[in-house]
PDB file of C-alpha atoms in Angstrom:
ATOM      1  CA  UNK A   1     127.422 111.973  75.894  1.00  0.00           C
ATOM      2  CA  UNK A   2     124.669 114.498  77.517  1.00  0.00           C
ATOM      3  CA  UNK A   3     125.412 116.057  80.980  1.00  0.00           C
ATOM      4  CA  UNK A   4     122.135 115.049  83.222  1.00  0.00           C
ATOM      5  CA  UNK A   5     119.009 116.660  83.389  1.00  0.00           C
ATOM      6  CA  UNK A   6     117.873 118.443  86.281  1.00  0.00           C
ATOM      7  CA  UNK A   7     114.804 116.954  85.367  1.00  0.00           C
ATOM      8  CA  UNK A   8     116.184 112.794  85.720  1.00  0.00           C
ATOM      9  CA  UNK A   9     115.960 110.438  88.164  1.00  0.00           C
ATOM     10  CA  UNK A  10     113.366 111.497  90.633  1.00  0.00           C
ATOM     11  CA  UNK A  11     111.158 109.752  93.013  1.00  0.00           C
ATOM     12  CA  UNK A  12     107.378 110.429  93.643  1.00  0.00           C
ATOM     13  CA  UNK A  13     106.813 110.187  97.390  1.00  0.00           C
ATOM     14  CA  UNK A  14     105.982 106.924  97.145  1.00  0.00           C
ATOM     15  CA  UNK A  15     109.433 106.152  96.076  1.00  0.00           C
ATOM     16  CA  UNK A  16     108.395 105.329  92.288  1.00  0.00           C
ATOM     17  CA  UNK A  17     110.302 106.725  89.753  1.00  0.00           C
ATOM     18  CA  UNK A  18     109.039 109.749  87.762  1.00  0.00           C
ATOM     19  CA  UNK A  19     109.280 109.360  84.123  1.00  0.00           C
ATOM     20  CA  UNK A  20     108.547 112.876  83.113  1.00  0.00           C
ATOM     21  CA  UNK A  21     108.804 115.392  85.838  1.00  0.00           C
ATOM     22  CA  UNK A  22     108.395 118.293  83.227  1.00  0.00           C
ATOM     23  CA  UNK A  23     105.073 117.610  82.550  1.00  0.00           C
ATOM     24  CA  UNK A  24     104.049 116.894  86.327  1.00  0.00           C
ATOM     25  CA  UNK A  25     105.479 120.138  86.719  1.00  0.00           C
ATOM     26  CA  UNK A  26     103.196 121.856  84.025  1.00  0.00           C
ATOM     27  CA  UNK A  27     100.546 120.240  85.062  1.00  0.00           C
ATOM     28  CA  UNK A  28     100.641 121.025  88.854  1.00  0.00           C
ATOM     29  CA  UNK A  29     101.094 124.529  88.023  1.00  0.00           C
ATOM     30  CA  UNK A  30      98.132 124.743  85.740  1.00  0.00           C
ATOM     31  CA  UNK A  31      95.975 123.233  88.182  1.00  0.00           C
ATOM     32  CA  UNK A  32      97.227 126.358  90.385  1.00  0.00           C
ATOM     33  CA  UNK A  33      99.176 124.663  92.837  1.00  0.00           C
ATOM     34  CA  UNK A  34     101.998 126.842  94.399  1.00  0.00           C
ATOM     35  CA  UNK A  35     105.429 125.368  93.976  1.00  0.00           C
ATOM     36  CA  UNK A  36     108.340 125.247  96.572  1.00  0.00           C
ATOM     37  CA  UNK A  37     111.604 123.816  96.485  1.00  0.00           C
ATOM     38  CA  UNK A  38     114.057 123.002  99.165  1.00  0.00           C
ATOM     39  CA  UNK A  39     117.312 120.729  99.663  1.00  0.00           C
ATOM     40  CA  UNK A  40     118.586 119.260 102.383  1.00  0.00           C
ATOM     41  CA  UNK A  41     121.882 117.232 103.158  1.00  0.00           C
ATOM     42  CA  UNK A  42     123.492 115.101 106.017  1.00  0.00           C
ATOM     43  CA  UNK A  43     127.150 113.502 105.304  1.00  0.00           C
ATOM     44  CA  UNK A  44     127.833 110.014 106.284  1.00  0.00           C
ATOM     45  CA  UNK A  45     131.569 109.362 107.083  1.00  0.00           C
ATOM     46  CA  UNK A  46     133.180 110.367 103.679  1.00  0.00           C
ATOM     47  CA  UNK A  47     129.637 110.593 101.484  1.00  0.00           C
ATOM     48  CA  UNK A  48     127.375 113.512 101.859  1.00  0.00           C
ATOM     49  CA  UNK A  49     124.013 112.718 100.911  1.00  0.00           C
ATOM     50  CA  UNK A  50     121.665 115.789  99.401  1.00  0.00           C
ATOM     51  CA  UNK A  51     117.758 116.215  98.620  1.00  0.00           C
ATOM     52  CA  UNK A  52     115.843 118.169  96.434  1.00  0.00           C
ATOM     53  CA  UNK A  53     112.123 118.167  97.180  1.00  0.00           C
ATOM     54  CA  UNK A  54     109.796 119.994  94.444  1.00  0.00           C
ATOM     55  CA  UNK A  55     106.331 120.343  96.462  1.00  0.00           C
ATOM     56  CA  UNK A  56     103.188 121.246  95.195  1.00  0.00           C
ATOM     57  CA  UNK A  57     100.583 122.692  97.559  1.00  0.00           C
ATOM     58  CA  UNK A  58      96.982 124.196  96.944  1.00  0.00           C
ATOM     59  CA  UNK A  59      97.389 127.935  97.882  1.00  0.00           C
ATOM     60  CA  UNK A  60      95.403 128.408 101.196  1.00  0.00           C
ATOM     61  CA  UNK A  61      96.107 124.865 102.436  1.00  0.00           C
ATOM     62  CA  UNK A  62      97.568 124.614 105.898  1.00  0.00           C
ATOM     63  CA  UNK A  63      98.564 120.860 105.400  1.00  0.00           C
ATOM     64  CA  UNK A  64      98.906 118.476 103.001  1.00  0.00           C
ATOM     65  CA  UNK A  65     101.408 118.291  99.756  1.00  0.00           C
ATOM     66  CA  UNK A  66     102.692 116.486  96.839  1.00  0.00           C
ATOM     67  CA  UNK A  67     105.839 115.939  97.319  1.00  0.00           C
ATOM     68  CA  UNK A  68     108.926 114.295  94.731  1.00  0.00           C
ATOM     69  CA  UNK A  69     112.750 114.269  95.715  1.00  0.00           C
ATOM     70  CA  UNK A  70     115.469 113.770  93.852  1.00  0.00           C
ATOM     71  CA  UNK A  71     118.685 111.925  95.996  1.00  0.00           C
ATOM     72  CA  UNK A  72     122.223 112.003  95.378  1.00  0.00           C
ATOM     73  CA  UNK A  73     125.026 110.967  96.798  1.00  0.00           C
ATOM     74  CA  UNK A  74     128.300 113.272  96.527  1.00  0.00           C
ATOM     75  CA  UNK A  75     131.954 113.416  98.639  1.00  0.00           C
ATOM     76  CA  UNK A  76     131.883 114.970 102.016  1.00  0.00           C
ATOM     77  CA  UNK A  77     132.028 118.943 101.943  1.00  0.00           C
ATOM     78  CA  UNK A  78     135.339 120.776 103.392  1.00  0.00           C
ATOM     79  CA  UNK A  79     132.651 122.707 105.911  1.00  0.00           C
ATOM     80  CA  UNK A  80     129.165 123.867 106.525  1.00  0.00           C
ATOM     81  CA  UNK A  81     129.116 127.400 104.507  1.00  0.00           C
ATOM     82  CA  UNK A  82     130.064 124.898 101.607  1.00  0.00           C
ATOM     83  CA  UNK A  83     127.738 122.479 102.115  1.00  0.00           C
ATOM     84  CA  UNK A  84     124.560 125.101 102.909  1.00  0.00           C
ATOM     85  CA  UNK A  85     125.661 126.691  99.535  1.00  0.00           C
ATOM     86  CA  UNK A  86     125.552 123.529  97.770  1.00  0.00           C
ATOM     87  CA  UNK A  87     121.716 123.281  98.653  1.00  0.00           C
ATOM     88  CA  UNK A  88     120.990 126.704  98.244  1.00  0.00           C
ATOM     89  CA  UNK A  89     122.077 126.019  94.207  1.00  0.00           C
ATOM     90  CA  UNK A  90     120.485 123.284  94.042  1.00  0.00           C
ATOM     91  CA  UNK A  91     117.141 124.608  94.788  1.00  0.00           C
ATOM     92  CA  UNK A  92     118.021 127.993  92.662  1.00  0.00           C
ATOM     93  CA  UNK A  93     118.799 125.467  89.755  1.00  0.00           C
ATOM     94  CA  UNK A  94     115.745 123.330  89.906  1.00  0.00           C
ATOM     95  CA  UNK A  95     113.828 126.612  90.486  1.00  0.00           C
ATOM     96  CA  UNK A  96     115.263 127.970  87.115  1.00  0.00           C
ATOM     97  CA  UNK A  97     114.126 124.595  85.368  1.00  0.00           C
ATOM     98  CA  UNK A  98     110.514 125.287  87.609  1.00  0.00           C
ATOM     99  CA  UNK A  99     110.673 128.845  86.202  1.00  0.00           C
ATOM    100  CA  UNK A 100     111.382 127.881  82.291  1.00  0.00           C
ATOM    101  CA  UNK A 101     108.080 125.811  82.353  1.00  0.00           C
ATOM    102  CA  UNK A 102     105.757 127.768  84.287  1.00  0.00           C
ATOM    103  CA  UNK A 103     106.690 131.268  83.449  1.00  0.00           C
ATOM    104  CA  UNK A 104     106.454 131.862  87.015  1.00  0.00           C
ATOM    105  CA  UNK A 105     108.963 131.505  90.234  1.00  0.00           C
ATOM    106  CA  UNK A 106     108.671 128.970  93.315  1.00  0.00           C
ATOM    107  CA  UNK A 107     109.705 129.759  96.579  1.00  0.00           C
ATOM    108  CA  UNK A 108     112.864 128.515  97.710  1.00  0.00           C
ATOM    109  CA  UNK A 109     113.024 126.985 101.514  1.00  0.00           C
ATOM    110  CA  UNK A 110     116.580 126.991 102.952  1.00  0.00           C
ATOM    111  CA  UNK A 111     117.910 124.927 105.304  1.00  0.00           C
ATOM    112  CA  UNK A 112     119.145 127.862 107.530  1.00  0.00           C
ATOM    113  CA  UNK A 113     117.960 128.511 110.952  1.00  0.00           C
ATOM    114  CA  UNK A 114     118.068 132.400 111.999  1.00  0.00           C
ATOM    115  CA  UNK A 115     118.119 131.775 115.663  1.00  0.00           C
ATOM    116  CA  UNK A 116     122.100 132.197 116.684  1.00  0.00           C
ATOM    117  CA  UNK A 117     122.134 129.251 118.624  1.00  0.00           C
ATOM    118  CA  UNK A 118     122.613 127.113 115.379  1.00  0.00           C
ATOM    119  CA  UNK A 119     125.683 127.057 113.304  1.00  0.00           C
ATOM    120  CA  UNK A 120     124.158 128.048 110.432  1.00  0.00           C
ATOM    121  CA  UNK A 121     122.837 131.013 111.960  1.00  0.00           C
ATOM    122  CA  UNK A 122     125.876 132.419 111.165  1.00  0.00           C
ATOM    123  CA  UNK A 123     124.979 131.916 107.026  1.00  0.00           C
ATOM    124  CA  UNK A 124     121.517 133.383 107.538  1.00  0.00           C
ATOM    125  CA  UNK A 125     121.914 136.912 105.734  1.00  0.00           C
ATOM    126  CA  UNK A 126     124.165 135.624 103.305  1.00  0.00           C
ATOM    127  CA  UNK A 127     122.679 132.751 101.901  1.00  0.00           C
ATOM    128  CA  UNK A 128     119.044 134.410 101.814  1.00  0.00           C
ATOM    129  CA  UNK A 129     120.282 137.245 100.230  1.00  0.00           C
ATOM    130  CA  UNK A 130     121.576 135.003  97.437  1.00  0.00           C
ATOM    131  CA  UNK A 131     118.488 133.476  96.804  1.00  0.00           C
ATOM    132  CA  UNK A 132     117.217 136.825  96.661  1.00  0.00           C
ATOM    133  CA  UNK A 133     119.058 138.392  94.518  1.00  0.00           C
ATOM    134  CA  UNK A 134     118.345 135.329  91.820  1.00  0.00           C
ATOM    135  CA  UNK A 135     114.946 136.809  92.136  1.00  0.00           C
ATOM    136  CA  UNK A 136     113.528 134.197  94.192  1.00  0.00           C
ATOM    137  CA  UNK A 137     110.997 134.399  97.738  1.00  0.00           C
ATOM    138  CA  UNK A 138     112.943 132.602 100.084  1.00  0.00           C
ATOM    139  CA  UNK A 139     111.666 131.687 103.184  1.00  0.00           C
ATOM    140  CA  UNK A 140     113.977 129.749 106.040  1.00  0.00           C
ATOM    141  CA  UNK A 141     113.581 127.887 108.971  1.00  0.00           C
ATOM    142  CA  UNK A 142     111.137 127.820 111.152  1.00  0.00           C
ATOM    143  CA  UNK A 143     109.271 128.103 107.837  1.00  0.00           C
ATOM    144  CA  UNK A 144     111.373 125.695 105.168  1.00  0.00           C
ATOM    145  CA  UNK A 145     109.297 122.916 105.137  1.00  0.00           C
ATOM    146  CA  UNK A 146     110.241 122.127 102.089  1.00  0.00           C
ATOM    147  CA  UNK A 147     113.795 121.735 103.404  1.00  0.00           C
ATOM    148  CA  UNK A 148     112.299 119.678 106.085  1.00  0.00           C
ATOM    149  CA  UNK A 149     110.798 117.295 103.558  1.00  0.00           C
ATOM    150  CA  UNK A 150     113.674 116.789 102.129  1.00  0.00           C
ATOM    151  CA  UNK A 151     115.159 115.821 105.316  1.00  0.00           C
ATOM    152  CA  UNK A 152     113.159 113.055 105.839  1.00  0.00           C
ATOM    153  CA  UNK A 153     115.062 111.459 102.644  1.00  0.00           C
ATOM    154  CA  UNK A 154     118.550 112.068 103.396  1.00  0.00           C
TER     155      UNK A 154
END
């Protein structure tokens, strides 16, 4: 038995499944669309729930994007650095599948807020330097709304 594809079981926006998210992927990038990825997660008693979004956007746009998530649903984290590093490689994973097929890097949106009156201020430095030094443009809140799409589907 195969481990999982990065690349299974996502949703388009809409919530219909995508069969082949490879080729969206190709194709969204050859019609020049800059890609961003971001996860988000919220836990629910013993269940933490996580979301990957993989956005496409035209390059000057200000609004508007295509948007397809990928939920799962995994045991509570032991604490919040653990957690906020569990999205951070999720979206450094899905970027290296994003990479493979485009020959070219996303940016990454983290869930992290760099004002220190939020606890995961206190991650800032350290998770975007991570993302970093995979080589990848991270950019984090108030700017991570890719992060903040996947929100809406946790």
């Amino acid at each position: 038995m195969t481990a999982p594809s990065l690349l299974d079981n996502w949703s388009s926006l809409s919530g219909e499944p995508v069969v082949n998210l490879a080729e969206v992927v190709w194709r969204y990038s050859r019609a020049g669309l800059n890609i961003t990825v971001g996860t988000d997660s919220k836990t629910y008693g013993s269940l933490t729930t996580m979301v990957t979004a993989l956005c496409f956007r035209e390059v000057e746009a200000r609004n508007g994007v295509i948007v397809f998530y990928k939920r799962d649903i995994v045991p509570r984290f032991s604490g919040l650095r653990d957690q906020l590093y569990e999205e951070t490689m999720r979206s450094i994973a899905l970027a290296g599948e994003v990479t493979r097929l485009t020959g070219s890097p996303p940016n990454i949106h983290v869930d992290i807020n760099p004002k220190q009156d939020y606890k995961s201020n206190r991650y800032h430095d350290e998770i975007m330097g991570v993302v970093m030094g995979c080589n990848y443009n991270p950019s984090s809140k108030p700017d991570a709304w890719a992060a903040d799409i996947a929100d809406m589907f946790t």
